[in-house]
Coordinates of C-alpha atoms (C1' of nucleotides) in Angstrom, one line a residue:
Chain W
M1 CA 0.0 0.0 0.0
D2 CA 2.4 2.7 -1.2
I3 CA -0.2 5.1 -2.5
Q4 CA 0.8 8.7 -1.8
L5 CA -2.1 10.3 0.0
P6 CA -2.5 14.1 0.2
H7 CA -1.4 15.7 3.4
F8 CA -3.7 18.0 5.4
D9 CA -2.1 20.9 7.2
S10 CA -5.1 21.8 9.1
V11 CA -8.7 20.9 8.3
F12 CA -11.9 20.1 10.1
S13 CA -14.3 17.3 9.5
T14 CA -17.5 16.1 10.9
D15 CA -18.5 12.6 11.9
C16 CA -22.2 11.6 12.5
V17 CA -23.4 9.1 14.9
I18 CA -26.9 8.2 13.7
F19 CA -29.0 6.0 16.0
G20 CA -32.0 3.9 14.9
F21 CA -34.2 1.4 16.6
E22 CA -35.2 -1.8 14.9
A23 CA -36.3 -5.2 16.0
G24 CA -36.0 -4.2 19.6
E25 CA -32.4 -3.2 19.2
L26 CA -30.6 0.1 19.1
K27 CA -28.6 0.4 16.0
V28 CA -26.0 2.8 14.5
L29 CA -25.5 3.8 10.9
L30 CA -22.1 2.8 9.5
I31 CA -20.6 3.0 6.1
E32 CA -18.0 0.8 4.5
R33 CA -15.2 3.1 3.3
N34 CA -14.2 2.9 -0.4
E35 CA -11.1 5.1 -0.2
E36 CA -7.8 5.2 1.6
P37 CA -7.0 5.4 4.4
Y38 CA -9.0 2.6 6.0
Q39 CA -10.4 1.4 2.7
G40 CA -12.8 -1.4 3.3
W41 CA -13.2 -0.6 7.0
Y42 CA -16.4 0.3 8.7
A43 CA -16.7 3.9 9.8
L44 CA -19.1 6.6 10.9
P45 CA -20.3 8.7 8.1
G46 CA -18.1 11.7 8.0
N47 CA -15.9 13.9 5.8
I48 CA -14.1 17.2 5.4
V49 CA -15.9 20.5 6.0
G50 CA -15.8 22.9 3.0
L51 CA -14.5 26.4 3.4
E52 CA -17.8 28.0 2.4
E53 CA -20.1 26.0 4.6
S54 CA -20.8 26.1 8.3
V55 CA -19.8 23.0 10.2
D56 CA -23.5 22.3 11.0
N57 CA -24.4 22.5 7.3
A58 CA -21.4 20.3 6.4
A59 CA -22.6 17.6 8.8
A60 CA -26.0 17.6 7.1
R61 CA -24.5 17.6 3.6
I62 CA -22.0 14.8 4.3
L63 CA -24.6 12.6 5.9
Y64 CA -26.7 13.0 2.8
E65 CA -24.0 12.2 0.4
L66 CA -22.8 9.1 2.3
T67 CA -26.2 7.7 3.3
G68 CA -29.0 9.4 1.4
L69 CA -30.5 10.7 4.6
R70 CA -31.8 14.2 4.6
D71 CA -33.5 16.6 7.0
I72 CA -32.2 14.9 10.0
H73 CA -32.1 16.9 13.2
M74 CA -28.4 16.6 14.2
R75 CA -26.9 17.8 17.4
Q76 CA -23.3 18.5 18.1
F77 CA -21.9 16.6 21.0
H78 CA -18.1 16.8 21.1
T79 CA -15.1 17.9 19.1
F80 CA -12.1 15.5 18.9
G81 CA -8.8 17.4 18.6
E82 CA -6.0 15.0 19.3
V83 CA -2.9 15.5 17.1
N84 CA -2.7 12.0 15.6
R85 CA -6.2 11.0 15.0
H86 CA -5.9 11.1 11.2
P87 CA -3.0 9.5 9.3
Q88 CA -3.0 12.2 6.6
G89 CA -2.4 15.1 8.8
R90 CA -4.1 17.4 11.2
V91 CA -7.8 16.8 11.2
V92 CA -10.0 18.0 14.0
T93 CA -13.5 16.5 13.8
V94 CA -16.8 17.8 15.2
G95 CA -19.1 15.0 16.3
Y96 CA -22.8 15.1 15.7
F97 CA -25.5 12.6 16.7
A98 CA -29.1 12.1 15.6
L99 CA -31.9 9.7 16.3
I100 CA -34.2 8.6 13.5
R101 CA -36.9 6.2 12.6
I102 CA -35.4 3.5 10.6
G103 CA -38.5 2.6 8.7
G104 CA -39.6 6.2 8.1
Q105 CA -36.9 7.0 5.5
K106 CA -36.2 5.4 2.2
E107 CA -33.5 2.8 2.5
V108 CA -30.0 4.2 3.2
A109 CA -27.6 4.1 0.3
P110 CA -24.5 6.2 -0.4
L111 CA -24.7 8.8 -3.2
T112 CA -20.9 9.0 -3.8
H113 CA -18.3 6.4 -4.5
F114 CA -16.6 7.4 -1.3
A115 CA -18.7 4.9 0.7
R116 CA -19.3 1.4 -0.7
K117 CA -22.4 0.9 1.3
A118 CA -24.3 2.3 4.3
F119 CA -26.0 0.0 6.8
W120 CA -27.4 -0.3 10.3
H121 CA -25.4 -2.2 12.9
P122 CA -26.5 -3.1 16.4
V123 CA -24.7 -0.9 19.0
N124 CA -23.8 -3.9 21.0
D125 CA -21.1 -5.9 19.4
L126 CA -19.7 -3.2 17.1
P127 CA -16.7 -4.1 15.0
K128 CA -13.5 -2.1 15.2
L129 CA -14.1 1.2 13.4
A130 CA -11.8 3.3 11.2
F131 CA -9.8 6.2 12.8
D132 CA -10.9 7.0 16.4
H133 CA -14.5 6.3 15.4
T134 CA -15.0 3.8 18.2
E135 CA -14.3 6.4 20.7
I136 CA -16.5 8.9 19.0
F137 CA -19.3 6.5 18.9
Q138 CA -18.9 5.6 22.6
R139 CA -19.1 9.2 23.5
A140 CA -22.3 9.8 21.5
F141 CA -23.8 6.7 23.0
K142 CA -23.1 7.8 26.5
K143 CA -24.6 11.2 25.6
I144 CA -27.9 9.9 24.5
R145 CA -28.2 7.5 27.4
V146 CA -27.9 10.5 29.8
K147 CA -30.1 12.7 27.6
M148 CA -32.9 10.2 27.4
N149 CA -33.5 10.8 31.1
Y150 CA -34.5 14.3 30.8
E151 CA -35.4 15.0 27.1
P152 CA -38.0 13.3 24.9
I153 CA -35.5 12.1 22.4
A154 CA -36.8 8.6 22.4
F155 CA -39.7 9.6 20.3
E156 CA -37.4 10.4 17.4
L157 CA -36.5 6.7 17.1
L158 CA -40.1 5.4 17.0
P159 CA -42.7 5.4 14.3
E160 CA -45.1 8.2 14.5
K161 CA -47.7 6.0 16.1
F162 CA -46.4 3.6 18.8
T163 CA -47.6 1.6 21.7
L164 CA -46.5 2.2 25.3
T165 CA -44.8 -1.2 25.3
Q166 CA -42.7 -0.2 22.3
L167 CA -41.8 2.9 24.0
Q168 CA -40.8 1.0 27.1
N169 CA -38.8 -1.5 25.1
L170 CA -36.9 1.4 23.6
Y171 CA -36.1 2.9 27.0
E172 CA -35.0 -0.5 28.2
A173 CA -32.8 -1.0 25.2
V174 CA -31.1 2.3 25.5
L175 CA -30.7 2.4 29.3
N176 CA -29.9 -1.3 29.4
K177 CA -32.2 -1.9 32.3
K178 CA -35.6 -3.4 33.0
L179 CA -38.4 -0.9 33.9
D180 CA -41.7 -1.6 35.8
K181 CA -44.6 -1.5 33.4
R182 CA -47.1 0.2 35.6
N183 CA -44.8 2.8 36.8
F184 CA -43.4 3.5 33.4
R185 CA -46.8 4.1 31.9
K186 CA -48.0 6.2 34.8
K187 CA -45.0 8.4 34.6
M188 CA -45.0 8.8 30.8
L189 CA -48.7 9.6 30.7
S190 CA -48.3 12.0 33.6
Y191 CA -46.1 14.2 31.5
G192 CA -49.1 15.0 29.4
F193 CA -47.3 15.0 26.0
L194 CA -48.5 11.6 24.8
K195 CA -51.6 11.8 22.8
E196 CA -53.8 8.7 22.9
L197 CA -55.1 7.9 19.4
M198 CA -58.4 6.2 18.6
E199 CA -56.5 3.5 16.8
K200 CA -55.1 0.2 17.8
Q201 CA -52.2 -1.8 16.8
K202 CA -52.8 -4.1 13.8
G203 CA -51.6 -7.5 12.7
V204 CA -50.6 -9.0 16.1
S205 CA -51.9 -12.3 17.2
Y206 CA -52.9 -11.1 20.7
R207 CA -54.8 -8.3 22.2
A208 CA -54.0 -5.2 20.2
A209 CA -52.5 -2.3 22.1
K210 CA -53.6 1.4 21.9
L211 CA -51.5 3.6 19.7
Y212 CA -50.1 6.9 21.0
K213 CA -48.2 9.7 19.4
F214 CA -45.8 12.3 20.8
D215 CA -47.3 15.8 20.9
R216 CA -44.4 18.1 20.4
R217 CA -46.4 21.2 20.8
K218 CA -47.7 20.1 24.2
Y219 CA -44.2 19.0 25.2
Q220 CA -42.8 22.4 24.3
K221 CA -45.4 24.2 26.4
I222 CA -44.6 22.0 29.4
F223 CA -40.9 22.1 28.9
Q224 CA -40.8 25.9 28.6
T225 CA -42.6 26.4 31.9
E226 CA -40.3 23.9 33.5
L227 CA -37.3 25.7 32.1
A228 CA -38.5 28.9 33.8
A229 CA -39.0 27.1 37.1
Q230 CA -35.8 25.1 36.7
G231 CA -32.6 25.4 38.5
A232 CA -33.6 24.0 41.9
V233 CA -31.0 22.5 44.2
A234 CA -33.2 23.1 47.1
S235 CA -36.3 25.4 47.3
Chain J
M1 CA -7.5 51.1 9.3
D2 CA -6.0 49.7 6.1
I3 CA -3.7 47.2 7.7
Q4 CA -3.4 44.1 5.6
L5 CA -4.1 41.2 7.9
P6 CA -3.1 37.6 7.0
H7 CA -5.9 35.4 5.6
F8 CA -6.7 32.0 7.2
D9 CA -7.8 29.3 4.9
S10 CA -8.8 26.9 7.5
V11 CA -7.6 27.0 11.1
F12 CA -9.0 26.1 14.5
S13 CA -8.8 28.1 17.6
T14 CA -10.0 27.8 21.2
D15 CA -11.8 30.3 23.4
C16 CA -12.0 29.9 27.1
V17 CA -14.8 31.1 29.3
I18 CA -13.4 31.2 32.8
F19 CA -15.8 31.8 35.7
G20 CA -14.9 33.1 39.1
F21 CA -16.8 34.2 42.2
E22 CA -15.9 37.3 44.1
A23 CA -17.8 39.7 46.3
G24 CA -21.0 37.7 46.0
E25 CA -20.9 38.0 42.2
L26 CA -20.2 35.6 39.4
K27 CA -17.5 36.9 37.1
V28 CA -15.8 36.0 33.8
L29 CA -12.3 36.5 32.8
L30 CA -11.8 38.8 29.8
I31 CA -8.8 40.2 28.1
E32 CA -8.4 43.5 26.3
R33 CA -7.1 42.7 22.8
N34 CA -3.9 44.4 21.7
E35 CA -4.0 43.3 18.1
E36 CA -6.1 43.6 15.1
P37 CA -8.8 42.6 14.4
Y38 CA -10.8 44.1 17.3
Q39 CA -7.8 45.8 18.8
G40 CA -8.8 47.4 22.1
W41 CA -12.0 45.3 22.4
Y42 CA -12.7 43.0 25.2
A43 CA -12.7 39.3 24.4
L44 CA -12.5 35.9 25.8
P45 CA -9.0 34.5 26.1
G46 CA -8.4 32.5 22.9
N47 CA -6.1 32.0 20.0
I48 CA -5.1 29.7 17.2
V49 CA -4.4 26.0 17.9
G50 CA -0.9 24.9 16.8
L51 CA -0.5 21.9 14.4
E52 CA 1.5 19.9 16.9
E53 CA -0.7 20.2 19.9
S54 CA -4.1 18.8 20.7
V55 CA -7.0 21.2 21.0
D56 CA -7.2 20.4 24.7
N57 CA -3.6 21.3 25.3
A58 CA -3.9 24.4 23.1
A59 CA -6.7 25.7 25.3
A60 CA -4.5 25.3 28.4
R61 CA -1.5 26.9 26.8
I62 CA -3.4 29.8 25.4
L63 CA -5.1 30.5 28.6
Y64 CA -1.7 30.5 30.3
E65 CA -0.2 32.9 27.8
L66 CA -3.1 35.3 27.9
T67 CA -3.8 35.3 31.6
G68 CA -1.0 33.6 33.5
L69 CA -3.5 31.0 34.8
R70 CA -2.2 27.4 34.8
D71 CA -3.4 23.9 35.8
I72 CA -7.0 24.9 35.4
H73 CA -9.5 22.1 34.8
M74 CA -11.1 23.1 31.5
R75 CA -14.0 21.3 29.8
Q76 CA -15.1 21.6 26.3
F77 CA -18.7 22.7 25.8
H78 CA -19.3 23.6 22.2
T79 CA -17.6 24.2 18.8
F80 CA -18.6 27.3 16.8
G81 CA -18.4 26.6 13.1
E82 CA -20.2 29.4 11.3
V83 CA -18.5 30.6 8.1
N84 CA -18.2 34.3 8.9
R85 CA -17.3 34.3 12.6
H86 CA -13.8 35.6 12.0
P87 CA -13.0 38.5 9.6
Q88 CA -9.6 37.1 8.5
G89 CA -11.0 33.9 7.1
R90 CA -12.3 30.5 8.1
V91 CA -11.7 29.9 11.8
V92 CA -13.6 27.3 13.7
T93 CA -13.3 27.7 17.4
V94 CA -13.7 25.1 20.2
G95 CA -15.1 26.6 23.4
Y96 CA -13.9 25.6 26.8
F97 CA -15.1 26.6 30.2
A98 CA -13.6 26.4 33.7
L99 CA -14.5 27.5 37.2
I100 CA -11.8 28.7 39.5
R101 CA -11.2 30.4 42.8
I102 CA -10.4 34.0 42.2
G103 CA -8.3 34.5 45.3
G104 CA -6.5 31.1 45.0
Q105 CA -4.3 32.1 42.1
K106 CA -1.8 34.8 41.7
E107 CA -3.3 37.8 40.0
V108 CA -4.1 37.4 36.4
A109 CA -1.8 39.1 33.9
P110 CA -1.0 38.4 30.3
L111 CA 2.4 36.9 29.4
T112 CA 2.3 38.0 25.8
H113 CA 1.8 41.4 24.1
F114 CA -1.3 39.9 22.4
A115 CA -3.5 40.9 25.3
R116 CA -3.1 44.3 26.9
K117 CA -4.6 43.1 30.2
A118 CA -6.7 40.4 31.7
F119 CA -9.4 41.1 34.3
W120 CA -12.5 39.8 35.9
H121 CA -15.9 41.2 34.9
P122 CA -19.3 40.5 36.4
V123 CA -21.3 38.2 34.1
N124 CA -24.3 40.5 34.4
D125 CA -23.8 43.7 32.4
L126 CA -21.1 42.4 30.1
P127 CA -19.9 44.8 27.4
K128 CA -20.1 43.8 23.8
L129 CA -17.3 41.4 23.1
A130 CA -15.1 40.8 20.0
F131 CA -16.0 38.3 17.3
D132 CA -19.0 36.1 18.4
H133 CA -17.6 35.9 21.9
T134 CA -20.9 37.2 23.4
E135 CA -22.6 34.2 22.0
I136 CA -19.9 31.9 23.1
F137 CA -20.1 33.3 26.6
Q138 CA -23.8 32.9 26.8
R139 CA -23.6 29.3 25.8
A140 CA -21.1 28.6 28.5
F141 CA -23.1 30.4 31.1
K142 CA -26.2 28.4 30.3
K143 CA -24.1 25.2 30.5
I144 CA -22.8 25.8 34.0
R145 CA -26.2 26.9 35.2
V146 CA -27.6 23.5 34.1
K147 CA -24.6 21.6 35.3
M148 CA -24.6 23.1 38.7
N149 CA -27.9 21.2 39.4
Y150 CA -26.3 17.8 39.1
E151 CA -22.6 18.2 39.5
P152 CA -20.5 19.7 42.3
I153 CA -18.9 22.3 40.2
A154 CA -19.8 25.1 42.6
F155 CA -17.0 24.1 44.9
E156 CA -14.4 24.9 42.2
L157 CA -15.4 28.5 42.6
L158 CA -15.1 28.7 46.4
P159 CA -12.0 28.9 48.6
E160 CA -11.0 25.6 50.0
K161 CA -12.7 26.4 53.3
F162 CA -16.1 28.0 53.1
T163 CA -19.3 28.5 55.1
L164 CA -22.7 27.1 54.1
T165 CA -23.9 30.6 53.6
Q166 CA -21.2 31.3 51.1
L167 CA -22.1 28.1 49.3
Q168 CA -25.7 29.1 49.2
N169 CA -24.9 32.6 48.0
L170 CA -23.0 31.1 45.1
Y171 CA -25.9 28.9 44.1
E172 CA -28.2 31.8 44.3
A173 CA -25.9 33.9 42.2
V174 CA -25.5 31.3 39.5
L175 CA -29.1 30.1 39.4
N176 CA -30.4 33.6 39.9
K177 CA -32.9 32.5 42.4
K178 CA -33.4 32.6 46.2
L179 CA -33.1 29.3 48.1
D180 CA -34.4 28.3 51.5
K181 CA -31.7 28.2 54.0
R182 CA -32.8 25.3 56.0
N183 CA -33.7 23.1 53.0
F184 CA -30.5 24.1 51.3
R185 CA -28.3 23.0 54.2
K186 CA -30.3 19.9 54.8
K187 CA -29.8 18.8 51.3
M188 CA -26.2 19.7 50.9
L189 CA -25.3 18.0 54.1
S190 CA -27.3 14.9 53.1
Y191 CA -25.1 14.3 50.1
G192 CA -22.3 13.5 52.6
F193 CA -19.5 15.0 50.7
L194 CA -19.1 18.1 52.8
K195 CA -16.6 17.8 55.6
E196 CA -17.2 19.9 58.6
L197 CA -14.0 21.4 59.9
M198 CA -13.1 22.2 63.5
E199 CA -12.5 25.8 62.4
K200 CA -14.7 28.8 62.3
Q201 CA -14.9 31.8 60.1
K202 CA -12.6 34.7 61.3
G203 CA -12.8 38.5 61.1
V204 CA -16.6 38.9 61.0
S205 CA -18.4 41.2 63.3
Y206 CA -21.1 38.7 64.1
R207 CA -21.4 35.1 65.2
A208 CA -18.8 33.2 63.2
A209 CA -20.0 30.4 61.0
K210 CA -18.5 26.9 60.8
L211 CA -16.2 26.1 57.9
Y212 CA -16.6 23.2 55.6
K213 CA -14.6 21.7 52.8
F214 CA -15.6 19.6 49.8
D215 CA -14.4 16.1 50.1
R216 CA -13.8 15.0 46.5
R217 CA -12.9 11.5 47.4
K218 CA -16.2 10.9 49.1
Y219 CA -18.1 12.6 46.3
Q220 CA -16.6 10.3 43.8
K221 CA -17.5 7.3 45.8
I222 CA -21.1 8.5 46.0
F223 CA -21.2 9.6 42.4
Q224 CA -19.9 6.3 41.0
T225 CA -22.5 4.2 42.8
E226 CA -25.1 6.7 41.6
L227 CA -23.8 6.3 38.0
A228 CA -24.2 2.6 38.3
A229 CA -27.7 2.9 39.5
Q230 CA -28.5 5.8 37.2
G231 CA -30.6 6.0 34.1
A232 CA -34.1 5.7 35.7
V233 CA -37.1 7.1 33.9
A234 CA -39.3 4.9 36.0
S235 CA -38.3 2.1 38.1
Chain R
dA1 C1' -64.0 -23.8 23.8
dT2 C1' -59.5 -23.6 25.1
dT3 C1' -54.9 -21.9 24.8
dT4 C1' -51.7 -18.3 24.1
dA5 C1' -49.5 -13.9 24.5
dA6 C1' -49.6 -9.6 25.6
dT7 C1' -52.5 -5.4 27.4
dG8 C1' -54.2 -2.5 31.0
dT9 C1' -55.0 -1.1 35.5
dG10 C1' -54.6 0.6 41.5
dT11 C1' -52.9 0.9 46.0
dA12 C1' -50.1 1.2 50.0
dA13 C1' -45.6 2.3 51.8
dA14 C1' -41.3 4.8 51.5
dA15 C1' -38.6 8.5 50.2
dT16 C1' -38.1 13.2 49.0
dA17 C1' -39.3 18.0 48.7
dT18 C1' -41.4 22.0 50.5
dA19 C1' -42.9 25.6 53.7
dC20 C1' -42.0 28.0 57.5
dA21 C1' -39.8 31.1 62.5
dC22 C1' -37.1 31.8 66.3
dA23 C1' -33.4 31.3 69.8
dC24 C1' -28.4 31.7 69.7
dT25 C1' -23.8 34.0 69.5
dA26 C1' -20.1 37.1 68.5
dT27 C1' -19.0 41.6 67.9
dC28 C1' -19.8 46.5 68.0
dT29 C1' -21.6 50.7 70.2
dT30 C1' -22.5 53.7 73.9
Chain O
dA1 C1' -21.7 46.2 81.0
dA2 C1' -26.1 46.6 78.6
dG3 C1' -28.2 46.7 74.6
dA4 C1' -28.1 46.8 69.5
dT5 C1' -26.7 44.5 65.4
dA6 C1' -26.2 41.0 62.0
dG7 C1' -25.9 36.7 60.7
dT8 C1' -25.8 31.5 62.3
dG9 C1' -28.1 27.2 63.2
dT10 C1' -31.8 24.3 63.8
dG11 C1' -37.1 20.9 63.4
dT12 C1' -41.5 19.6 62.1
dA13 C1' -45.6 18.9 59.6
dT14 C1' -47.5 18.5 54.9
dA15 C1' -47.4 17.6 50.1
dT16 C1' -45.4 15.3 46.3
dT17 C1' -43.0 11.8 44.1
dT18 C1' -41.2 7.2 43.7
dT19 C1' -41.3 2.5 44.4
dA20 C1' -43.0 -2.2 44.8
dC21 C1' -46.1 -5.4 43.4
dA22 C1' -50.4 -9.1 40.7
dC23 C1' -54.3 -10.2 38.2
dA24 C1' -58.4 -9.7 35.2
dT25 C1' -59.0 -8.6 30.2
dT26 C1' -58.7 -9.1 25.3
dA27 C1' -57.8 -10.8 20.5
dA28 C1' -56.2 -14.2 17.8
dA29 C1' -54.9 -19.0 16.9
dT30 C1' -55.8 -23.7 17.5

DNA sequence: ATTTAATGTGTAAAATATACACACTATCTT
DNA sequence: AAGATAGTGTGTATATTTTACACATTAAAT
């Protein structure tokens, strides 16, 4: 492998950790790289930020090119600035994460030759990833586990209409912990941002469960008043 | 002002938001810039990251050069990647924050000609800052207000020995909210990481208060077991 | 009609959070 | 030295939140 790769003096890139939920498992979107370095390796979707685009925009563009996913709400979580994280020179990367409905989008597929394929992989039992992407992934995973306790990010992973059991399964998968059914339901419903639909689950061979959807407008109303009241260590 | 400034194609910098607590007020460390652009303006201590140093190290080095402060525990909080945030070209900046004891260090003073002076300024009533530093500051401030609710970062701002009233004043200043004395004390002491000293406050013209110190070892023991048990949405 | 598999529901006990007021003590003043 | 001043230190009752826990119900499949 004596290909001469270009050297980067000082560039920034973004890497995206996209989570999905499928078959009761939390998954992450990976690509198979089709270019050196790390050709053939699995990696997080990521690339160099252009000079004429903001880092936020670059993250969205790169994700689209590598996976076909668009209009994803991505949030920055950490910047990785070690000196030797990239073999071609100095590359500082800004990490983003997002949570999406796996079924809700068209199938993921790269739009450039840069990635050979894009696919979902369970977060447990990940292979070794290119560059320091294992570390980047770990950090994102930890972030969403913590965040799930105080923000309604779980709903981004579920279909629009879901049952309470599905919601609970998701929490259990992410938090890696069994929850009590009655207490879980009581608490979720007490927030007041779940809207009970007139519909029921279809196609199951047992009693069908009620469907709910997440009412973002209500959530924001509640969350705003909480923010105002927030900050308590003691009264 | 027709000085020709160098153009940056693509560099990264760090900016540090250093908080201190003095005279019952939360303060932030600013410098007065001695170079174009924004010569004479107030700014957060920050500069370009070198190619041979990690971003974390650069933040520490730059803070030292601009303010004389050393061995400060700094934490990254956000990266600012808009295209036009710097007049000389494309500069993406990584923001760090830290909380320190104002009295505990030698006086702050710049070690390079790049800053004319370094000084503490109350966080309320900040002047307009250079670049997008006002936004960077705001984001850091919001971060610590939230963080103070679930991590013992307040102690980094106080002298080693402090009274419960001082601690409460600090919480009240940061959270911008009155707290109940009895409940505050009960709760703080219930955590078990405050060590009551045999000493009392000196030099006050009223009943002297007991001094306490923060026992980091105990805190970590408690915090670790909480982390293990953590993640509850419902039991 | 029976089996199967999952849904949907309530209550009591424990833990935590909140609201609230006054006696104490060290220094300062006269 | 007596009183004024200013802030310290402390307890209890009530409300809210969290936890633990089990069984009748429903729809489909056999």
